Short mmCIF file of C-alpha atoms in Angstrom, two decimals:
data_model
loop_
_atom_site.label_atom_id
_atom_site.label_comp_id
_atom_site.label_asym_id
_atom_site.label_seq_id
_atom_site.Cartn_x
_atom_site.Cartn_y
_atom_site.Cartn_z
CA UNK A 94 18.46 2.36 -29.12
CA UNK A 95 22.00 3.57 -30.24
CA UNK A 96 25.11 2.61 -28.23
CA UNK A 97 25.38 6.64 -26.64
CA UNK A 98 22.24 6.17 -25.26
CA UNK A 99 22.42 2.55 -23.85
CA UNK A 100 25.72 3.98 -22.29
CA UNK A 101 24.27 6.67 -20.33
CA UNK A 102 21.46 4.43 -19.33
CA UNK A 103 23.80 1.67 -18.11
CA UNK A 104 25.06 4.17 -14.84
CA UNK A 105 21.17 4.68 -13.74
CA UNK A 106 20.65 0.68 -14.39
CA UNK A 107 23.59 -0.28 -12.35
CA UNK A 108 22.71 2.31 -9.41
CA UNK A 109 19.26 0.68 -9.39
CA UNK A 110 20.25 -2.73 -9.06
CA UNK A 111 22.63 -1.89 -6.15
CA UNK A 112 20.06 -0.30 -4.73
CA UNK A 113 17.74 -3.08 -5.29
CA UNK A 114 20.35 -5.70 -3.57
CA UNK A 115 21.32 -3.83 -0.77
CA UNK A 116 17.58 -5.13 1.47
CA UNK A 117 18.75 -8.42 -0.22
CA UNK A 118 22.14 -8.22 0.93
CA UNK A 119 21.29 -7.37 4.38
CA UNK A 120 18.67 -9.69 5.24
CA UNK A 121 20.96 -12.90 3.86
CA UNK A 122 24.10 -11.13 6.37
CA UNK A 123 21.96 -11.39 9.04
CA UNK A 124 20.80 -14.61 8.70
CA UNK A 125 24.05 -15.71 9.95
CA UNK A 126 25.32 -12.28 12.00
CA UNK A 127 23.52 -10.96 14.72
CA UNK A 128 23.15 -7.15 13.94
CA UNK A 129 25.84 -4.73 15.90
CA UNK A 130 23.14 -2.54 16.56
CA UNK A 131 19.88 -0.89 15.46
CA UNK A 132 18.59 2.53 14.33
CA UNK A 133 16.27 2.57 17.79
CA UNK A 134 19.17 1.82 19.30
CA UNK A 135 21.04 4.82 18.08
CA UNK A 136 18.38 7.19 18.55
CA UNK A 137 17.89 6.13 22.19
CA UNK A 138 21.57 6.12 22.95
CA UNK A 139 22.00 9.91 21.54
CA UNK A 140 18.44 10.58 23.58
CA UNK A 141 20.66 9.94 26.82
CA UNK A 142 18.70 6.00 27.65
CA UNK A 143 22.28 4.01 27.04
CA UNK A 144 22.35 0.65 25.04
CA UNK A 145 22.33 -2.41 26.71
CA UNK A 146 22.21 -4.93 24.37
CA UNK A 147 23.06 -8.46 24.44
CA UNK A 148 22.46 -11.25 21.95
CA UNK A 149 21.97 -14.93 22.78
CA UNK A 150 20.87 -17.53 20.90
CA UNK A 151 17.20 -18.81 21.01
CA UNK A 152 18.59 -22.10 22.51
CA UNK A 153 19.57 -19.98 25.47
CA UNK A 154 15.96 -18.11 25.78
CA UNK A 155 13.59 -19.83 27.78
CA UNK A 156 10.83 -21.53 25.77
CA UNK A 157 8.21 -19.47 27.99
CA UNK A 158 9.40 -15.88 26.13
CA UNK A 159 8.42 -17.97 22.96
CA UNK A 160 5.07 -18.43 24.05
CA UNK A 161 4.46 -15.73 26.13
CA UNK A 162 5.37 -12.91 22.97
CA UNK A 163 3.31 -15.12 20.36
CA UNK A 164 0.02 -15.48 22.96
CA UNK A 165 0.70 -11.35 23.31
CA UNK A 166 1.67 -10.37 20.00
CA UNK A 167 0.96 -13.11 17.09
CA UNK A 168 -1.06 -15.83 17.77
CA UNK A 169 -0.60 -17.18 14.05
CA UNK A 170 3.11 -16.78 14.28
CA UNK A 171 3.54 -20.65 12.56
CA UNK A 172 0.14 -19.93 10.37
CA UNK A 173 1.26 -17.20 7.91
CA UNK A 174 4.01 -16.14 6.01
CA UNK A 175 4.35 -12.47 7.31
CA UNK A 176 1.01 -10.69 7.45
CA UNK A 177 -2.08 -12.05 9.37
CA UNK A 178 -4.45 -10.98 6.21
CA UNK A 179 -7.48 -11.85 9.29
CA UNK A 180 -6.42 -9.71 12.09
CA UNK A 181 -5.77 -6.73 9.41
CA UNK A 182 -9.37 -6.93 8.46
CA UNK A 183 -10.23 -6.26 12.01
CA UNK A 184 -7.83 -3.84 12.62
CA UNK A 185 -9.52 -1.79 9.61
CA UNK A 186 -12.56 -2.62 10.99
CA UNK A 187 -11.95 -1.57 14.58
CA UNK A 188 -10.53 1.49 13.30
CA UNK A 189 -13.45 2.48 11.59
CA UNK A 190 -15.44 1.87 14.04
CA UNK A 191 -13.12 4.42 16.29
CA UNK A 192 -12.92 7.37 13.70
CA UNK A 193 -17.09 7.54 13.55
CA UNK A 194 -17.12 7.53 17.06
CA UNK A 195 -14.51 10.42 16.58
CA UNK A 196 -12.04 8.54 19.08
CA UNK A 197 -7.96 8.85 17.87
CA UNK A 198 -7.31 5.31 18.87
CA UNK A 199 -6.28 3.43 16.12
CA UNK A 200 -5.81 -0.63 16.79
CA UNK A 201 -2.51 -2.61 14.62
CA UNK A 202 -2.67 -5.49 13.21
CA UNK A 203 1.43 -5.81 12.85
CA UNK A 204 3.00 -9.61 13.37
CA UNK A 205 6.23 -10.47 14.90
CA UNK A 206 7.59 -11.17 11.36
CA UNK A 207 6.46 -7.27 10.59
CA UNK A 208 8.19 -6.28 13.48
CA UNK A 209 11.62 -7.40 13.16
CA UNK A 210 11.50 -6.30 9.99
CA UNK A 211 11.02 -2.84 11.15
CA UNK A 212 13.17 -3.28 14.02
CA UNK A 213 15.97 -4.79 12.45
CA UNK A 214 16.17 -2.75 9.23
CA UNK A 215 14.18 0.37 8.95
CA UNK A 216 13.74 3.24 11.73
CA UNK A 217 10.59 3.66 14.20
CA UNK A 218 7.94 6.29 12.29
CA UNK A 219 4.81 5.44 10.77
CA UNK A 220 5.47 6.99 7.11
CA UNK A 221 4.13 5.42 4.28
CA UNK A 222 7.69 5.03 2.64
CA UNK A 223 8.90 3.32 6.22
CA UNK A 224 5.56 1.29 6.01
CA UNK A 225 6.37 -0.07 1.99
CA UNK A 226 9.72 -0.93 2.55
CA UNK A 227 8.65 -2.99 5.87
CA UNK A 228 6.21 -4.85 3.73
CA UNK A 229 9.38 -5.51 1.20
CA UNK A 230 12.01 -6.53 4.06
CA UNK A 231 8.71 -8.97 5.94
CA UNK A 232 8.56 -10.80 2.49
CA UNK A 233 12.53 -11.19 2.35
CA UNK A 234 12.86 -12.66 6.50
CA UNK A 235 10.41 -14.82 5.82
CA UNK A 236 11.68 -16.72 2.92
CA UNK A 237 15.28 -16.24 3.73
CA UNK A 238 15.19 -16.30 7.50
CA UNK A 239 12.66 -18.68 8.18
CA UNK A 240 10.19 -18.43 11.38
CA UNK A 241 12.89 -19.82 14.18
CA UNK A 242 15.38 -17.05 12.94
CA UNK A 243 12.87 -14.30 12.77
CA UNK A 244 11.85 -15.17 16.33
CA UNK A 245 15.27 -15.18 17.81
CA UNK A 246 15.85 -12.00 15.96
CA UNK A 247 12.79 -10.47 17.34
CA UNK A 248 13.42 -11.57 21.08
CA UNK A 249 16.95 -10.22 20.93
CA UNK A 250 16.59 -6.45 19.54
CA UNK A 251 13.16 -6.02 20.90
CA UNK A 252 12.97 -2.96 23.34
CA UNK A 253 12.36 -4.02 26.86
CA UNK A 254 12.87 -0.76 28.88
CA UNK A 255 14.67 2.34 27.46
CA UNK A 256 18.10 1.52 26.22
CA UNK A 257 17.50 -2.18 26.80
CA UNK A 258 17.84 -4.23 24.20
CA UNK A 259 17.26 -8.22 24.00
CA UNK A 260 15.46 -10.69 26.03
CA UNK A 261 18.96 -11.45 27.95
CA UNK A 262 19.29 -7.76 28.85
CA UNK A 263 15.67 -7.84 29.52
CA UNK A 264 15.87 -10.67 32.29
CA UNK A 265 19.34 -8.89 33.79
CA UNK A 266 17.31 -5.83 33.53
CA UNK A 267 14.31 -6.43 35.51
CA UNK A 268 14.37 -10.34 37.13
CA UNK A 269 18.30 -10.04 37.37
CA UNK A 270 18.55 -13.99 36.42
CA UNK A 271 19.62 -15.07 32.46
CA UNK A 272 16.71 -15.23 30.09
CA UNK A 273 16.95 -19.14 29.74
CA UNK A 274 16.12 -19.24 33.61
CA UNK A 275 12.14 -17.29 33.09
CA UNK A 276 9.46 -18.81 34.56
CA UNK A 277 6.01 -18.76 32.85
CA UNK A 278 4.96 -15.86 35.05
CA UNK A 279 8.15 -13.37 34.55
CA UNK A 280 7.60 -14.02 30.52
CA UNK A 281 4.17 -13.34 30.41
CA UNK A 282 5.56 -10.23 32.47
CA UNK A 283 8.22 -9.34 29.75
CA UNK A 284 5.43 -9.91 26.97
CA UNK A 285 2.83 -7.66 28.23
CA UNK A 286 5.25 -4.60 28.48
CA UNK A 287 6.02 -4.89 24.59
CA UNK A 288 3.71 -2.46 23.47
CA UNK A 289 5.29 0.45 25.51
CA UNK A 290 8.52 -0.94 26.82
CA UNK A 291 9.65 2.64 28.10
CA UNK A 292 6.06 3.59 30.01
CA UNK A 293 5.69 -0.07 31.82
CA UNK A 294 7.55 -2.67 34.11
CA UNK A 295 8.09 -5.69 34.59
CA UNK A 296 9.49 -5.97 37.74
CA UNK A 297 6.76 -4.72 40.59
CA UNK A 298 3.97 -4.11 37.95
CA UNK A 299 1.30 -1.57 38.31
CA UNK A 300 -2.39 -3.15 37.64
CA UNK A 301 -2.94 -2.95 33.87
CA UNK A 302 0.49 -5.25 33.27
CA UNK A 303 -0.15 -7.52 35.80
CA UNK A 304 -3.61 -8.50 34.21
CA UNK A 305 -2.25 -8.67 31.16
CA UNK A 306 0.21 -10.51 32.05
CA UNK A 307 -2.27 -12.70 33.68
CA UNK A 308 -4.40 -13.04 30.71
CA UNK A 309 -1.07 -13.81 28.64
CA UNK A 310 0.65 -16.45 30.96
CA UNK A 311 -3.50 -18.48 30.52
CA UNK A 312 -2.98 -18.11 26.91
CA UNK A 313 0.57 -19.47 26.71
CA UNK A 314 -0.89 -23.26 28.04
CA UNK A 315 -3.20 -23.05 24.81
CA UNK A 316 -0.44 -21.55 22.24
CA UNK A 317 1.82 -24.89 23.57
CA UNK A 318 -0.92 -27.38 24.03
CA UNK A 319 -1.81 -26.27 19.96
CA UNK A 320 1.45 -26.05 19.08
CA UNK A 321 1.02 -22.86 17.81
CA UNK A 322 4.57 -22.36 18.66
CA UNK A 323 5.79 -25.51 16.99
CA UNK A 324 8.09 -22.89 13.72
CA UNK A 325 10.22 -22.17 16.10
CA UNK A 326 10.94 -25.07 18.31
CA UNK A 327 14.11 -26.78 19.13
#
């Protein structure tokens, strides 16, 4: 290769490698820096929902909204290292199942550690380019976050309502008492209105949440009795 070439080359090969650090970059700032604010965020605040968002630390989160959001969302939390490899088999499973019984319902099979990762660093869509780089930015939180940090990320810039932001905002929001004050009951509350934050509550529940919840808070005795929570405790 002569020296004119390797000199146009070396432009492209530095642009590349700033591209390449930039996930890295972001994912070791925010090990240490809560973010200022997310691309949901921004998109809701332009939609007209606000943003009320307020960080705290995990040590300020009740233990409860630990178990209550891995018996909901990821029972294997502490088991894997970013993808539940199981409960994507019978998500692909399940969803078979649906499209030859011609039903749209599709079922996920995303973990908390997916999650953040989208939540944190990527915008809501379900495009495959949105889906490869999620995969990328899960393998980066968990080896440079660790599970406690992905959790407290996850609880903090979760969506709990529109424009609310964080498990502190959450509590204000809809138990008006700090998050470190939950009982079992208002978490298991909080965690079965994840899925669609802006259609349920979790103050004065309709029927579906409240069973969930129900189902959720009986689930959180086994998740602590296990351990199943034991990544992220104190």
């Amino acid at each position: 290769m002569t020296r004119a070439k390797t000199r146009k080359r070396r432009p492209l090969l530095t642009l590349l490698l700033i591209l390449a650090l930039i996930p890295v970059g972001g994912v070791v700032l925010h090990r240490f820096v809560p973010p200022l604010f997310t691309i949901l965020m921004v998109k809701q605040a332009v939609a007209g929902h606000g943003m009320d968002y307020r960080w705290r630390s995990l040590d300020h989160i009740s233990p409860r909204l630990v178990e209550a959001v891995i018996a909901a969302e990821d029972a294997r939390f502490c088991q894997h290292h970013g993808f539940d490899v199981e409960a994507i088999q019978k998500a692909m499973e399940a969803n078979e199942r649906a499209e030859q019984r011609g039903s749209d319902k599709r079922r996920g099979a995303s973990t908390i550690s997916q999650q953040t990762a989208k939540n944190v660093f990527l915008w809501p869509g379900r495009d495959w380019v949105r889906k490869g780089l999620e995969v990328g930015y899960t393998g980066l939180i968990e080896i440079g976050w660790g599970k406690r940090r992905i959790m407290e990320m996850y609880l903090n810039v979760a969506e709990w309502a529109p424009g609310v932001y964080g498990a502190e905002a959450a509590s204000q929001h809809w138990f008006h008492k700090s998050a470190e004050n939950l009982t079992a009951r208002e978490a298991a509350r909080l965690a079965a209105i994840l899925p669609s934050p802006r259609r349920y509550r979790a103050a004065d529940p309709g029927p579906y949440v409240r069973r969930r919840a129900s189902r959720i808070q009986a689930a959180m005795g086994t998740v602590r009795e296990a351990g199943l929570d034991r990544c992220v405790d104190r």
